[in-house]
Tab-separated table of C-alpha atoms in Angstrom:
chain	number	residue	atom	x	y	z
A	1	MET	CA	-16.934	7.168	-23.662
A	2	VAL	CA	-14.120	5.932	-25.775
A	3	LYS	CA	-14.148	2.782	-27.601
A	4	ASN	CA	-12.098	0.490	-28.554
A	5	ILE	CA	-12.495	-0.503	-32.465
A	6	ILE	CA	-10.388	-3.316	-34.631
A	7	ILE	CA	-11.513	-2.603	-38.740
A	8	THR	CA	-10.027	-4.364	-40.953
A	9	GLY	CA	-9.497	-3.871	-44.570
A	10	THR	CA	-8.628	-0.129	-43.901
A	11	SER	CA	-6.537	0.513	-46.363
A	12	ARG	CA	-9.414	2.275	-48.345
A	13	GLY	CA	-12.520	2.031	-49.207
A	14	ILE	CA	-15.009	1.693	-46.693
A	15	GLY	CA	-12.725	0.681	-43.243
A	16	HIS	CA	-10.469	3.879	-44.582
A	17	GLU	CA	-13.365	5.948	-44.161
A	18	LEU	CA	-14.969	3.765	-40.931
A	19	ALA	CA	-11.773	3.918	-38.842
A	20	LEU	CA	-11.241	8.192	-39.840
A	21	GLN	CA	-14.693	9.122	-38.599
A	22	PHE	CA	-14.109	6.356	-35.242
A	23	ALA	CA	-11.757	8.312	-34.249
A	24	ASN	CA	-12.543	11.736	-34.857
A	25	ALA	CA	-15.142	10.851	-32.437
A	26	GLY	CA	-12.569	9.710	-30.498
A	27	HIS	CA	-12.774	6.923	-30.341
A	28	ASN	CA	-9.644	4.790	-30.252
A	29	VAL	CA	-8.619	2.357	-33.983
A	30	LEU	CA	-7.590	-0.352	-34.561
A	31	ALA	CA	-6.741	-0.534	-38.043
A	32	ILE	CA	-5.824	-3.525	-39.847
A	33	SER	CA	-4.878	-3.878	-43.761
A	34	ARG	CA	-2.196	-4.753	-45.891
A	35	LYS	CA	-1.075	-2.147	-46.347
A	36	LYS	CA	-0.575	1.027	-44.062
A	37	SER	CA	-2.871	4.159	-44.943
A	38	ASP	CA	-0.724	8.096	-44.887
A	39	ARG	CA	-3.593	8.714	-43.961
A	40	LEU	CA	-4.348	7.078	-40.721
A	41	LEU	CA	-0.212	6.535	-39.882
A	42	ALA	CA	-1.534	10.606	-39.112
A	43	ASN	CA	-3.830	10.843	-35.964
A	44	ALA	CA	-3.236	9.932	-33.362
A	45	GLN	CA	-6.387	7.754	-32.000
A	46	ILE	CA	-5.812	5.379	-34.569
A	47	THR	CA	-2.928	2.186	-34.556
A	48	CYS	CA	-2.648	0.732	-37.934
A	49	LEU	CA	-1.014	-2.996	-37.823
A	50	SER	CA	0.178	-4.557	-41.403
A	51	VAL	CA	-1.058	-7.479	-41.303
A	52	ASP	CA	-2.679	-11.001	-43.462
A	53	LEU	CA	-5.162	-11.854	-41.795
A	54	SER	CA	-5.336	-14.620	-43.838
A	55	GLU	CA	-1.980	-16.543	-42.538
A	56	GLN	CA	-2.280	-17.097	-38.731
A	57	ILE	CA	1.714	-16.207	-38.194
A	58	GLU	CA	-0.351	-12.833	-39.102
A	59	LEU	CA	-3.239	-13.309	-36.498
A	60	GLU	CA	-1.112	-13.846	-33.465
A	61	LYS	CA	1.343	-10.178	-33.621
A	62	VAL	CA	-3.166	-8.951	-33.889
A	63	ASN	CA	-3.574	-11.504	-30.410
A	64	GLN	CA	-0.587	-9.433	-29.184
A	65	PHE	CA	-1.445	-5.666	-29.512
A	66	LEU	CA	-4.589	-6.735	-28.381
A	67	THR	CA	-3.001	-8.253	-24.692
A	68	GLN	CA	-0.067	-5.289	-25.136
A	69	ASN	CA	-2.140	-2.380	-25.066
A	70	TRP	CA	-6.513	-2.721	-25.439
A	71	SER	CA	-6.400	-6.250	-22.341
């Protein structure tokens, strides 16, 4: 069963690798980080959002994406 998965901190490190692993397993991934990764952008299962989660207005971008695409 395909799941929708949200991962933060995906520009590098564990978050980056988790996004790739879940996408390669066939899941839809919302990858959130301040900087977009070209490697993640190349994967059709991954949607990248470049946001700073410490800012309220940026959180609204995430909420807007979720309501329009994953609700």
